[in-house]
Amino acid sequence: MDTGEIANTPEPPYYAVIFTSVLGPDHDGYYETAARMAELVAESPGYLGHESARGEDRLGITVAYFRDEDSIRTWRDNAEHAAARARGRAEWYDGFELRIAKVERAYGFRRAE
Amino acid sequence: MDTGEIANTPEPPYYAVIFTSVLGPDHDGYYETAARMAELVAESPGYLGHESARGEDRLGITVAYFRDEDSIRTWRDNAEHAAARARGRAEWYDGFELRIAKVERAYGFRRAE
């Protein structure tokens, strides 16, 4: 989930799950798990897309977009996702903040080829 | 705005401005302007904090947090910020998406020292 593109989300309203994290010095297995989570979330009902970036300072932001709050709960309750979260907290992250937000307005720009 | 820490935001509700962008190959002056905007937004009324990350693939996410919609409008109407946005669109970005969202719930974790 550390590379990607701008998500092609529909017209608002929809939901954003903003996950900001700081990776600790030891994070064996983190990138493999993140890639697996990116595959898995894309199959979750109501998923609309996600974006992710992590800089050299180890601060990363992933924003996943969902149709509604039920879709967020379904993803939260996925057993493999829950196991990955538990490992993140126990092993990988020095800290994180998760914010659930309702997207009210959006606009974008794509440069013509 | 490309390095930083997890923002210490208050209890929800508050607002998030999620700005996802792809830097183009030519971005002279971008990092200087981004640093200046990070200084400037911190002085804007109702600003609560921001987080920013950009990976090697040039996808970056900046999330700025504000007390309310009025605070977002005040920052949008800042003349120096407006000039930077115009330059971003004309010169720096291959694309971006800006989403305005109301943060409804949040929780975090910080590892004990």
PDB file of N, CA, C and O in Angstrom, chain B residues 56-104:
ATOM      1  N   GLU B  56       8.709   7.698  -3.284  1.00  0.00           N
ATOM      2  CA  GLU B  56       9.632   7.835  -4.419  1.00  0.00           C
ATOM      3  C   GLU B  56       8.911   7.829  -5.757  1.00  0.00           C
ATOM      4  O   GLU B  56       9.476   8.250  -6.766  1.00  0.00           O
ATOM      5  N   ASP B  57       7.689   7.331  -5.763  1.00  0.00           N
ATOM      6  CA  ASP B  57       6.919   7.310  -7.016  1.00  0.00           C
ATOM      7  C   ASP B  57       6.231   8.644  -7.300  1.00  0.00           C
ATOM      8  O   ASP B  57       5.450   8.732  -8.230  1.00  0.00           O
ATOM      9  N   ARG B  58       6.497   9.664  -6.456  1.00  0.00           N
ATOM     10  CA  ARG B  58       5.975  11.026  -6.645  1.00  0.00           C
ATOM     11  C   ARG B  58       4.527  11.221  -6.231  1.00  0.00           C
ATOM     12  O   ARG B  58       4.001  12.328  -6.348  1.00  0.00           O
ATOM     13  N   LEU B  59       3.874  10.145  -5.748  1.00  0.00           N
ATOM     14  CA  LEU B  59       2.537  10.343  -5.188  1.00  0.00           C
ATOM     15  C   LEU B  59       2.677  10.867  -3.770  1.00  0.00           C
ATOM     16  O   LEU B  59       3.383  10.266  -2.945  1.00  0.00           O
ATOM     17  N   GLY B  60       2.023  11.971  -3.480  1.00  0.00           N
ATOM     18  CA  GLY B  60       2.060  12.537  -2.144  1.00  0.00           C
ATOM     19  C   GLY B  60       0.671  12.759  -1.593  1.00  0.00           C
ATOM     20  O   GLY B  60      -0.282  12.979  -2.344  1.00  0.00           O
ATOM     21  N   ILE B  61       0.574  12.657  -0.284  1.00  0.00           N
ATOM     22  CA  ILE B  61      -0.691  12.937   0.406  1.00  0.00           C
ATOM     23  C   ILE B  61      -0.389  13.928   1.526  1.00  0.00           C
ATOM     24  O   ILE B  61       0.509  13.695   2.340  1.00  0.00           O
ATOM     25  N   THR B  62      -1.122  15.027   1.533  1.00  0.00           N
ATOM     26  CA  THR B  62      -1.076  15.957   2.654  1.00  0.00           C
ATOM     27  C   THR B  62      -2.482  16.054   3.218  1.00  0.00           C
ATOM     28  O   THR B  62      -3.435  16.248   2.458  1.00  0.00           O
ATOM     29  N   VAL B  63      -2.603  15.899   4.520  1.00  0.00           N
ATOM     30  CA  VAL B  63      -3.896  16.090   5.167  1.00  0.00           C
ATOM     31  C   VAL B  63      -3.742  17.240   6.154  1.00  0.00           C
ATOM     32  O   VAL B  63      -2.880  17.188   7.039  1.00  0.00           O
ATOM     33  N   ALA B  64      -4.532  18.283   5.956  1.00  0.00           N
ATOM     34  CA  ALA B  64      -4.533  19.409   6.893  1.00  0.00           C
ATOM     35  C   ALA B  64      -5.851  19.386   7.646  1.00  0.00           C
ATOM     36  O   ALA B  64      -6.906  19.102   7.070  1.00  0.00           O
ATOM     37  N   TYR B  65      -5.765  19.653   8.943  1.00  0.00           N
ATOM     38  CA  TYR B  65      -6.937  19.582   9.812  1.00  0.00           C
ATOM     39  C   TYR B  65      -7.329  20.986  10.257  1.00  0.00           C
ATOM     40  O   TYR B  65      -6.460  21.794  10.618  1.00  0.00           O
ATOM     41  N   PHE B  66      -8.633  21.244  10.230  1.00  0.00           N
ATOM     42  CA  PHE B  66      -9.171  22.557  10.588  1.00  0.00           C
ATOM     43  C   PHE B  66     -10.375  22.390  11.503  1.00  0.00           C
ATOM     44  O   PHE B  66     -11.084  21.380  11.442  1.00  0.00           O
ATOM     45  N   ARG B  67     -10.616  23.441  12.276  1.00  0.00           N
ATOM     46  CA  ARG B  67     -11.710  23.412  13.248  1.00  0.00           C
ATOM     47  C   ARG B  67     -13.071  23.298  12.563  1.00  0.00           C
ATOM     48  O   ARG B  67     -13.954  22.593  13.043  1.00  0.00           O
ATOM     49  N   ASP B  68     -13.246  24.029  11.462  1.00  0.00           N
ATOM     50  CA  ASP B  68     -14.568  24.080  10.824  1.00  0.00           C
ATOM     51  C   ASP B  68     -14.429  24.538   9.374  1.00  0.00           C
ATOM     52  O   ASP B  68     -13.323  24.810   8.897  1.00  0.00           O
ATOM     53  N   GLU B  69     -15.542  24.637   8.694  1.00  0.00           N
ATOM     54  CA  GLU B  69     -15.501  24.996   7.281  1.00  0.00           C
ATOM     55  C   GLU B  69     -15.064  26.438   7.059  1.00  0.00           C
ATOM     56  O   GLU B  69     -14.419  26.737   6.055  1.00  0.00           O
ATOM     57  N   ASP B  70     -15.414  27.321   7.975  1.00  0.00           N
ATOM     58  CA  ASP B  70     -14.947  28.704   7.867  1.00  0.00           C
ATOM     59  C   ASP B  70     -13.419  28.761   7.848  1.00  0.00           C
ATOM     60  O   ASP B  70     -12.823  29.553   7.099  1.00  0.00           O
ATOM     61  N   SER B  71     -12.785  27.956   8.678  1.00  0.00           N
ATOM     62  CA  SER B  71     -11.319  27.941   8.741  1.00  0.00           C
ATOM     63  C   SER B  71     -10.733  27.469   7.407  1.00  0.00           C
ATOM     64  O   SER B  71      -9.693  27.970   6.964  1.00  0.00           O
ATOM     65  N   ILE B  72     -11.388  26.515   6.777  1.00  0.00           N
ATOM     66  CA  ILE B  72     -10.927  26.023   5.465  1.00  0.00           C
ATOM     67  C   ILE B  72     -11.037  27.131   4.422  1.00  0.00           C
ATOM     68  O   ILE B  72     -10.137  27.338   3.606  1.00  0.00           O
ATOM     69  N   ARG B  73     -12.143  27.859   4.456  1.00  0.00           N
ATOM     70  CA  ARG B  73     -12.334  28.959   3.502  1.00  0.00           C
ATOM     71  C   ARG B  73     -11.285  30.058   3.708  1.00  0.00           C
ATOM     72  O   ARG B  73     -10.769  30.618   2.739  1.00  0.00           O
ATOM     73  N   THR B  74     -10.996  30.356   4.963  1.00  0.00           N
ATOM     74  CA  THR B  74      -9.995  31.389   5.255  1.00  0.00           C
ATOM     75  C   THR B  74      -8.648  31.009   4.658  1.00  0.00           C
ATOM     76  O   THR B  74      -7.961  31.834   4.032  1.00  0.00           O
ATOM     77  N   TRP B  75      -8.266  29.752   4.823  1.00  0.00           N
ATOM     78  CA  TRP B  75      -6.994  29.271   4.264  1.00  0.00           C
ATOM     79  C   TRP B  75      -7.039  29.258   2.730  1.00  0.00           C
ATOM     80  O   TRP B  75      -6.086  29.676   2.063  1.00  0.00           O
ATOM     81  N   ARG B  76      -8.151  28.843   2.171  1.00  0.00           N
ATOM     82  CA  ARG B  76      -8.292  28.843   0.705  1.00  0.00           C
ATOM     83  C   ARG B  76      -8.116  30.260   0.147  1.00  0.00           C
ATOM     84  O   ARG B  76      -7.499  30.452  -0.893  1.00  0.00           O
ATOM     85  N   ASP B  77      -8.629  31.260   0.869  1.00  0.00           N
ATOM     86  CA  ASP B  77      -8.613  32.629   0.362  1.00  0.00           C
ATOM     87  C   ASP B  77      -7.319  33.377   0.667  1.00  0.00           C
ATOM     88  O   ASP B  77      -7.164  34.529   0.248  1.00  0.00           O
ATOM     89  N   ASN B  78      -6.390  32.767   1.371  1.00  0.00           N
ATOM     90  CA  ASN B  78      -5.080  33.392   1.600  1.00  0.00           C
ATOM     91  C   ASN B  78      -4.395  33.632   0.248  1.00  0.00           C
ATOM     92  O   ASN B  78      -4.282  32.708  -0.570  1.00  0.00           O
ATOM     93  N   ALA B  79      -3.960  34.867   0.019  1.00  0.00           N
ATOM     94  CA  ALA B  79      -3.468  35.237  -1.318  1.00  0.00           C
ATOM     95  C   ALA B  79      -2.194  34.490  -1.689  1.00  0.00           C
ATOM     96  O   ALA B  79      -2.031  34.052  -2.842  1.00  0.00           O
ATOM     97  N   GLU B  80      -1.286  34.322  -0.731  1.00  0.00           N
ATOM     98  CA  GLU B  80      -0.042  33.606  -1.030  1.00  0.00           C
ATOM     99  C   GLU B  80      -0.324  32.121  -1.315  1.00  0.00           C
ATOM    100  O   GLU B  80       0.306  31.509  -2.189  1.00  0.00           O
ATOM    101  N   HIS B  81      -1.287  31.573  -0.604  1.00  0.00           N
ATOM    102  CA  HIS B  81      -1.690  30.187  -0.843  1.00  0.00           C
ATOM    103  C   HIS B  81      -2.335  30.048  -2.225  1.00  0.00           C
ATOM    104  O   HIS B  81      -2.060  29.091  -2.968  1.00  0.00           O
ATOM    105  N   ALA B  82      -3.156  31.009  -2.586  1.00  0.00           N
ATOM    106  CA  ALA B  82      -3.803  30.961  -3.904  1.00  0.00           C
ATOM    107  C   ALA B  82      -2.766  31.021  -5.028  1.00  0.00           C
ATOM    108  O   ALA B  82      -2.873  30.304  -6.033  1.00  0.00           O
ATOM    109  N   ALA B  83      -1.738  31.846  -4.831  1.00  0.00           N
ATOM    110  CA  ALA B  83      -0.674  31.938  -5.842  1.00  0.00           C
ATOM    111  C   ALA B  83       0.094  30.623  -5.953  1.00  0.00           C
ATOM    112  O   ALA B  83       0.442  30.177  -7.061  1.00  0.00           O
ATOM    113  N   ALA B  84       0.339  29.989  -4.811  1.00  0.00           N
ATOM    114  CA  ALA B  84       1.038  28.693  -4.825  1.00  0.00           C
ATOM    115  C   ALA B  84       0.187  27.636  -5.525  1.00  0.00           C
ATOM    116  O   ALA B  84       0.701  26.825  -6.308  1.00  0.00           O
ATOM    117  N   ARG B  85      -1.118  27.648  -5.267  1.00  0.00           N
ATOM    118  CA  ARG B  85      -2.000  26.676  -5.934  1.00  0.00           C
ATOM    119  C   ARG B  85      -1.974  26.859  -7.448  1.00  0.00           C
ATOM    120  O   ARG B  85      -1.932  25.888  -8.200  1.00  0.00           O
ATOM    121  N   ALA B  86      -1.995  28.123  -7.872  1.00  0.00           N
ATOM    122  CA  ALA B  86      -1.984  28.395  -9.315  1.00  0.00           C
ATOM    123  C   ALA B  86      -0.697  27.891  -9.947  1.00  0.00           C
ATOM    124  O   ALA B  86      -0.699  27.319 -11.048  1.00  0.00           O
ATOM    125  N   ARG B  87       0.414  28.084  -9.249  1.00  0.00           N
ATOM    126  CA  ARG B  87       1.690  27.611  -9.776  1.00  0.00           C
ATOM    127  C   ARG B  87       1.728  26.074  -9.801  1.00  0.00           C
ATOM    128  O   ARG B  87       2.258  25.474 -10.744  1.00  0.00           O
ATOM    129  N   GLY B  88       1.169  25.459  -8.789  1.00  0.00           N
ATOM    130  CA  GLY B  88       1.100  23.992  -8.742  1.00  0.00           C
ATOM    131  C   GLY B  88       0.385  23.423  -9.947  1.00  0.00           C
ATOM    132  O   GLY B  88       0.853  22.480 -10.588  1.00  0.00           O
ATOM    133  N   ARG B  89      -0.728  24.048 -10.256  1.00  0.00           N
ATOM    134  CA  ARG B  89      -1.532  23.567 -11.377  1.00  0.00           C
ATOM    135  C   ARG B  89      -0.829  23.839 -12.707  1.00  0.00           C
ATOM    136  O   ARG B  89      -0.846  23.007 -13.617  1.00  0.00           O
ATOM    137  N   ALA B  90      -0.185  24.994 -12.812  1.00  0.00           N
ATOM    138  CA  ALA B  90       0.465  25.378 -14.081  1.00  0.00           C
ATOM    139  C   ALA B  90       1.763  24.613 -14.304  1.00  0.00           C
ATOM    140  O   ALA B  90       2.096  24.276 -15.453  1.00  0.00           O
ATOM    141  N   GLU B  91       2.510  24.346 -13.214  1.00  0.00           N
ATOM    142  CA  GLU B  91       3.882  23.850 -13.396  1.00  0.00           C
ATOM    143  C   GLU B  91       4.181  22.494 -12.795  1.00  0.00           C
ATOM    144  O   GLU B  91       4.929  21.708 -13.359  1.00  0.00           O
ATOM    145  N   TRP B  92       3.699  22.240 -11.558  1.00  0.00           N
ATOM    146  CA  TRP B  92       4.275  21.149 -10.776  1.00  0.00           C
ATOM    147  C   TRP B  92       3.547  19.816 -10.855  1.00  0.00           C
ATOM    148  O   TRP B  92       4.183  18.773 -10.859  1.00  0.00           O
ATOM    149  N   TYR B  93       2.222  19.877 -10.861  1.00  0.00           N
ATOM    150  CA  TYR B  93       1.463  18.629 -10.681  1.00  0.00           C
ATOM    151  C   TYR B  93       1.024  18.016 -12.000  1.00  0.00           C
ATOM    152  O   TYR B  93       0.515  18.708 -12.884  1.00  0.00           O
ATOM    153  N   ASP B  94       1.181  16.692 -12.093  1.00  0.00           N
ATOM    154  CA  ASP B  94       0.535  15.964 -13.187  1.00  0.00           C
ATOM    155  C   ASP B  94      -0.943  15.742 -12.885  1.00  0.00           C
ATOM    156  O   ASP B  94      -1.733  15.511 -13.799  1.00  0.00           O
ATOM    157  N   GLY B  95      -1.284  15.788 -11.621  1.00  0.00           N
ATOM    158  CA  GLY B  95      -2.682  15.642 -11.242  1.00  0.00           C
ATOM    159  C   GLY B  95      -2.834  15.770  -9.744  1.00  0.00           C
ATOM    160  O   GLY B  95      -1.861  15.615  -9.002  1.00  0.00           O
ATOM    161  N   PHE B  96      -4.013  16.105  -9.314  1.00  0.00           N
ATOM    162  CA  PHE B  96      -4.291  16.107  -7.875  1.00  0.00           C
ATOM    163  C   PHE B  96      -5.782  15.893  -7.644  1.00  0.00           C
ATOM    164  O   PHE B  96      -6.604  16.054  -8.561  1.00  0.00           O
ATOM    165  N   GLU B  97      -6.108  15.542  -6.422  1.00  0.00           N
ATOM    166  CA  GLU B  97      -7.503  15.474  -5.986  1.00  0.00           C
ATOM    167  C   GLU B  97      -7.554  16.085  -4.595  1.00  0.00           C
ATOM    168  O   GLU B  97      -6.691  15.803  -3.753  1.00  0.00           O
ATOM    169  N   LEU B  98      -8.514  16.954  -4.389  1.00  0.00           N
ATOM    170  CA  LEU B  98      -8.697  17.587  -3.085  1.00  0.00           C
ATOM    171  C   LEU B  98     -10.070  17.187  -2.549  1.00  0.00           C
ATOM    172  O   LEU B  98     -11.068  17.333  -3.266  1.00  0.00           O
ATOM    173  N   ARG B  99     -10.074  16.654  -1.342  1.00  0.00           N
ATOM    174  CA  ARG B  99     -11.335  16.204  -0.743  1.00  0.00           C
ATOM    175  C   ARG B  99     -11.493  16.860   0.629  1.00  0.00           C
ATOM    176  O   ARG B  99     -10.545  16.879   1.424  1.00  0.00           O
ATOM    177  N   ILE B 100     -12.677  17.373   0.873  1.00  0.00           N
ATOM    178  CA  ILE B 100     -12.981  18.008   2.154  1.00  0.00           C
ATOM    179  C   ILE B 100     -13.914  17.089   2.916  1.00  0.00           C
ATOM    180  O   ILE B 100     -14.969  16.699   2.399  1.00  0.00           O
ATOM    181  N   ALA B 101     -13.502  16.721   4.120  1.00  0.00           N
ATOM    182  CA  ALA B 101     -14.204  15.672   4.864  1.00  0.00           C
ATOM    183  C   ALA B 101     -14.339  16.055   6.326  1.00  0.00           C
ATOM    184  O   ALA B 101     -13.457  16.682   6.912  1.00  0.00           O
ATOM    185  N   LYS B 102     -15.456  15.667   6.914  1.00  0.00           N
ATOM    186  CA  LYS B 102     -15.709  15.922   8.330  1.00  0.00           C
ATOM    187  C   LYS B 102     -15.294  14.697   9.139  1.00  0.00           C
ATOM    188  O   LYS B 102     -15.855  13.608   8.951  1.00  0.00           O
ATOM    189  N   VAL B 103     -14.320  14.882  10.005  1.00  0.00           N
ATOM    190  CA  VAL B 103     -13.832  13.773  10.829  1.00  0.00           C
ATOM    191  C   VAL B 103     -14.847  13.514  11.936  1.00  0.00           C
ATOM    192  O   VAL B 103     -15.179  14.408  12.717  1.00  0.00           O
ATOM    193  N   GLU B 104     -15.341  12.288  11.971  1.00  0.00           N
ATOM    194  CA  GLU B 104     -16.392  11.936  12.929  1.00  0.00           C
ATOM    195  C   GLU B 104     -15.848  11.154  14.120  1.00  0.00           C
ATOM    196  O   GLU B 104     -16.380  11.243  15.227  1.00  0.00           O
TER     197      GLU B 104
END
